[in-house]
């Protein structure tokens, strides 16, 4: 990153904060979340969508995309959602055992914020 990049980023984030003084400043993306998305087969990057939750708060939605710029969305088959137990019975897979392909619970800033710096103050 060059000094000009930091100056431009600082200007953009300041412009946003000035227009949204009580809004969310950013989001914290964990290594686990990013690696979970990036480790999907055919994933070449992460796309971020902006959204508003039911309370009108800004939210970030992350999804992997492929070499054709298409979002990689979950299309779970019966075998991905279920597994055979020891007796050969089908069981639902807990959601934490499914691969991450979409992230919607990305902690906002605040409260997940850095100390003051050119991007947030």
mmCIF file of C-alpha atoms in Angstrom:
data_model
loop_
_atom_site.group_PDB
_atom_site.id
_atom_site.type_symbol
_atom_site.label_atom_id
_atom_site.label_comp_id
_atom_site.label_asym_id
_atom_site.label_seq_id
_atom_site.Cartn_x
_atom_site.Cartn_y
_atom_site.Cartn_z
ATOM 1 C CA UNK A 1 0.000 0.000 0.000
ATOM 2 C CA UNK A 2 1.301 3.411 -0.877
ATOM 3 C CA UNK A 3 0.855 6.596 1.123
ATOM 4 C CA UNK A 4 -1.536 7.818 -1.608
ATOM 5 C CA UNK A 5 -3.662 4.689 -1.117
ATOM 6 C CA UNK A 6 -3.925 5.372 2.609
ATOM 7 C CA UNK A 7 -4.819 9.019 1.980
ATOM 8 C CA UNK A 8 -7.537 8.001 -0.509
ATOM 9 C CA UNK A 9 -8.906 5.340 1.852
ATOM 10 C CA UNK A 10 -8.876 7.845 4.724
ATOM 11 C CA UNK A 11 -10.821 10.372 2.623
ATOM 12 C CA UNK A 12 -13.403 7.778 1.595
ATOM 13 C CA UNK A 13 -13.974 6.469 5.111
ATOM 14 C CA UNK A 14 -14.179 10.022 6.495
ATOM 15 C CA UNK A 15 -16.744 10.932 3.805
ATOM 16 C CA UNK A 16 -18.799 7.899 4.800
ATOM 17 C CA UNK A 17 -18.591 8.670 8.527
ATOM 18 C CA UNK A 18 -19.573 12.293 7.888
ATOM 19 C CA UNK A 19 -22.709 11.175 6.027
ATOM 20 C CA UNK A 20 -23.466 8.382 8.531
ATOM 21 C CA UNK A 21 -22.385 9.732 11.929
ATOM 22 C CA UNK A 22 -24.248 7.034 13.887
ATOM 23 C CA UNK A 23 -23.677 4.235 11.396
ATOM 24 C CA UNK A 24 -21.469 1.192 11.422
ATOM 25 C CA UNK A 25 -17.889 2.124 10.515
ATOM 26 C CA UNK A 26 -16.798 -1.275 9.249
ATOM 27 C CA UNK A 27 -16.818 -5.015 9.876
ATOM 28 C CA UNK A 28 -14.332 -7.468 11.379
ATOM 29 C CA UNK A 29 -13.580 -10.462 9.155
ATOM 30 C CA UNK A 30 -12.010 -13.421 10.909
ATOM 31 C CA UNK A 31 -9.369 -15.627 9.348
ATOM 32 C CA UNK A 32 -11.696 -18.602 9.868
ATOM 33 C CA UNK A 33 -14.514 -16.919 7.937
ATOM 34 C CA UNK A 34 -12.314 -15.832 5.027
ATOM 35 C CA UNK A 35 -10.444 -19.140 4.804
ATOM 36 C CA UNK A 36 -13.733 -21.029 5.008
ATOM 37 C CA UNK A 37 -15.044 -19.161 1.982
ATOM 38 C CA UNK A 38 -11.761 -19.170 0.041
ATOM 39 C CA UNK A 39 -11.174 -22.891 0.585
ATOM 40 C CA UNK A 40 -14.259 -23.856 -1.421
ATOM 41 C CA UNK A 41 -13.512 -25.675 -4.676
ATOM 42 C CA UNK A 42 -13.250 -23.234 -7.624
ATOM 43 C CA UNK A 43 -13.278 -20.167 -5.338
ATOM 44 C CA UNK A 44 -10.967 -17.409 -6.603
ATOM 45 C CA UNK A 45 -12.083 -14.550 -4.347
ATOM 46 C CA UNK A 46 -14.594 -13.070 -1.937
ATOM 47 C CA UNK A 47 -17.362 -10.683 -2.924
ATOM 48 C CA UNK A 48 -19.002 -8.380 -0.365
ATOM 49 C CA UNK A 49 -22.607 -7.310 -0.654
ATOM 50 C CA UNK A 50 -24.162 -4.537 1.416
ATOM 51 C CA UNK A 51 -27.437 -5.147 3.176
ATOM 52 C CA UNK A 52 -29.776 -3.765 5.812
ATOM 53 C CA UNK A 53 -31.045 -5.942 8.636
ATOM 54 C CA UNK A 54 -34.568 -5.754 10.076
ATOM 55 C CA UNK A 55 -33.440 -2.943 12.419
ATOM 56 C CA UNK A 56 -32.145 -0.867 9.491
ATOM 57 C CA UNK A 57 -28.477 -1.444 10.408
ATOM 58 C CA UNK A 58 -25.904 -1.906 7.646
ATOM 59 C CA UNK A 59 -24.696 -5.473 7.283
ATOM 60 C CA UNK A 60 -22.040 -7.104 5.153
ATOM 61 C CA UNK A 61 -22.748 -10.355 3.289
ATOM 62 C CA UNK A 62 -19.685 -12.282 2.068
ATOM 63 C CA UNK A 63 -19.726 -14.945 -0.619
ATOM 64 C CA UNK A 64 -17.036 -16.690 -2.641
ATOM 65 C CA UNK A 65 -16.952 -16.332 -6.402
ATOM 66 C CA UNK A 66 -15.496 -18.448 -9.201
ATOM 67 C CA UNK A 67 -13.275 -17.676 -12.217
ATOM 68 C CA UNK A 68 -16.396 -16.673 -14.193
ATOM 69 C CA UNK A 69 -17.274 -14.073 -11.511
ATOM 70 C CA UNK A 70 -20.290 -16.128 -10.412
ATOM 71 C CA UNK A 71 -21.197 -16.330 -6.730
ATOM 72 C CA UNK A 72 -20.676 -19.755 -5.196
ATOM 73 C CA UNK A 73 -23.918 -20.313 -3.341
ATOM 74 C CA UNK A 74 -24.860 -23.278 -1.210
ATOM 75 C CA UNK A 75 -26.804 -25.903 -3.102
ATOM 76 C CA UNK A 76 -26.815 -28.665 -0.510
ATOM 77 C CA UNK A 77 -27.808 -32.065 -1.768
ATOM 78 C CA UNK A 78 -29.391 -34.647 0.479
ATOM 79 C CA UNK A 79 -25.963 -36.178 1.090
ATOM 80 C CA UNK A 80 -24.542 -32.840 2.218
ATOM 81 C CA UNK A 81 -27.381 -32.169 4.633
ATOM 82 C CA UNK A 82 -27.636 -35.698 5.945
ATOM 83 C CA UNK A 83 -25.294 -38.563 6.829
ATOM 84 C CA UNK A 84 -25.725 -42.187 7.768
ATOM 85 C CA UNK A 85 -25.438 -43.000 11.448
ATOM 86 C CA UNK A 86 -24.013 -46.288 12.771
ATOM 87 C CA UNK A 87 -27.365 -48.021 12.170
ATOM 88 C CA UNK A 88 -27.638 -46.799 8.592
ATOM 89 C CA UNK A 89 -30.247 -44.182 9.511
ATOM 90 C CA UNK A 90 -30.087 -40.731 7.897
ATOM 91 C CA UNK A 91 -29.281 -37.874 10.295
ATOM 92 C CA UNK A 92 -29.316 -34.134 9.746
ATOM 93 C CA UNK A 93 -25.837 -32.601 9.722
ATOM 94 C CA UNK A 94 -25.389 -29.793 12.256
ATOM 95 C CA UNK A 95 -24.918 -26.467 10.488
ATOM 96 C CA UNK A 96 -21.428 -26.072 12.019
ATOM 97 C CA UNK A 97 -20.311 -29.179 10.096
ATOM 98 C CA UNK A 98 -21.352 -27.774 6.712
ATOM 99 C CA UNK A 99 -18.657 -25.910 4.776
ATOM 100 C CA UNK A 100 -18.774 -22.123 4.981
ATOM 101 C CA UNK A 101 -19.964 -20.709 1.685
ATOM 102 C CA UNK A 102 -21.766 -17.576 2.824
ATOM 103 C CA UNK A 103 -21.018 -15.303 5.779
ATOM 104 C CA UNK A 104 -23.752 -13.063 7.160
ATOM 105 C CA UNK A 105 -22.750 -12.707 10.812
ATOM 106 C CA UNK A 106 -19.755 -10.398 10.361
ATOM 107 C CA UNK A 107 -19.166 -8.359 13.542
ATOM 108 C CA UNK A 108 -19.611 -4.610 12.985
ATOM 109 C CA UNK A 109 -17.524 -1.696 14.198
ATOM 110 C CA UNK A 110 -18.534 -0.610 16.738
ATOM 111 C CA UNK A 111 -18.003 -2.627 18.875
ATOM 112 C CA UNK A 112 -15.321 -4.524 16.888
ATOM 113 C CA UNK A 113 -13.136 -1.454 16.228
ATOM 114 C CA UNK A 114 -9.470 -0.545 16.068
ATOM 115 C CA UNK A 115 -7.817 2.223 18.032
ATOM 116 C CA UNK A 116 -8.152 5.574 16.281
ATOM 117 C CA UNK A 117 -6.313 5.753 12.956
ATOM 118 C CA UNK A 118 -6.696 7.510 9.566
ATOM 119 C CA UNK A 119 -9.421 5.091 8.486
ATOM 120 C CA UNK A 120 -11.777 5.398 11.443
ATOM 121 C CA UNK A 121 -11.352 8.796 13.080
#
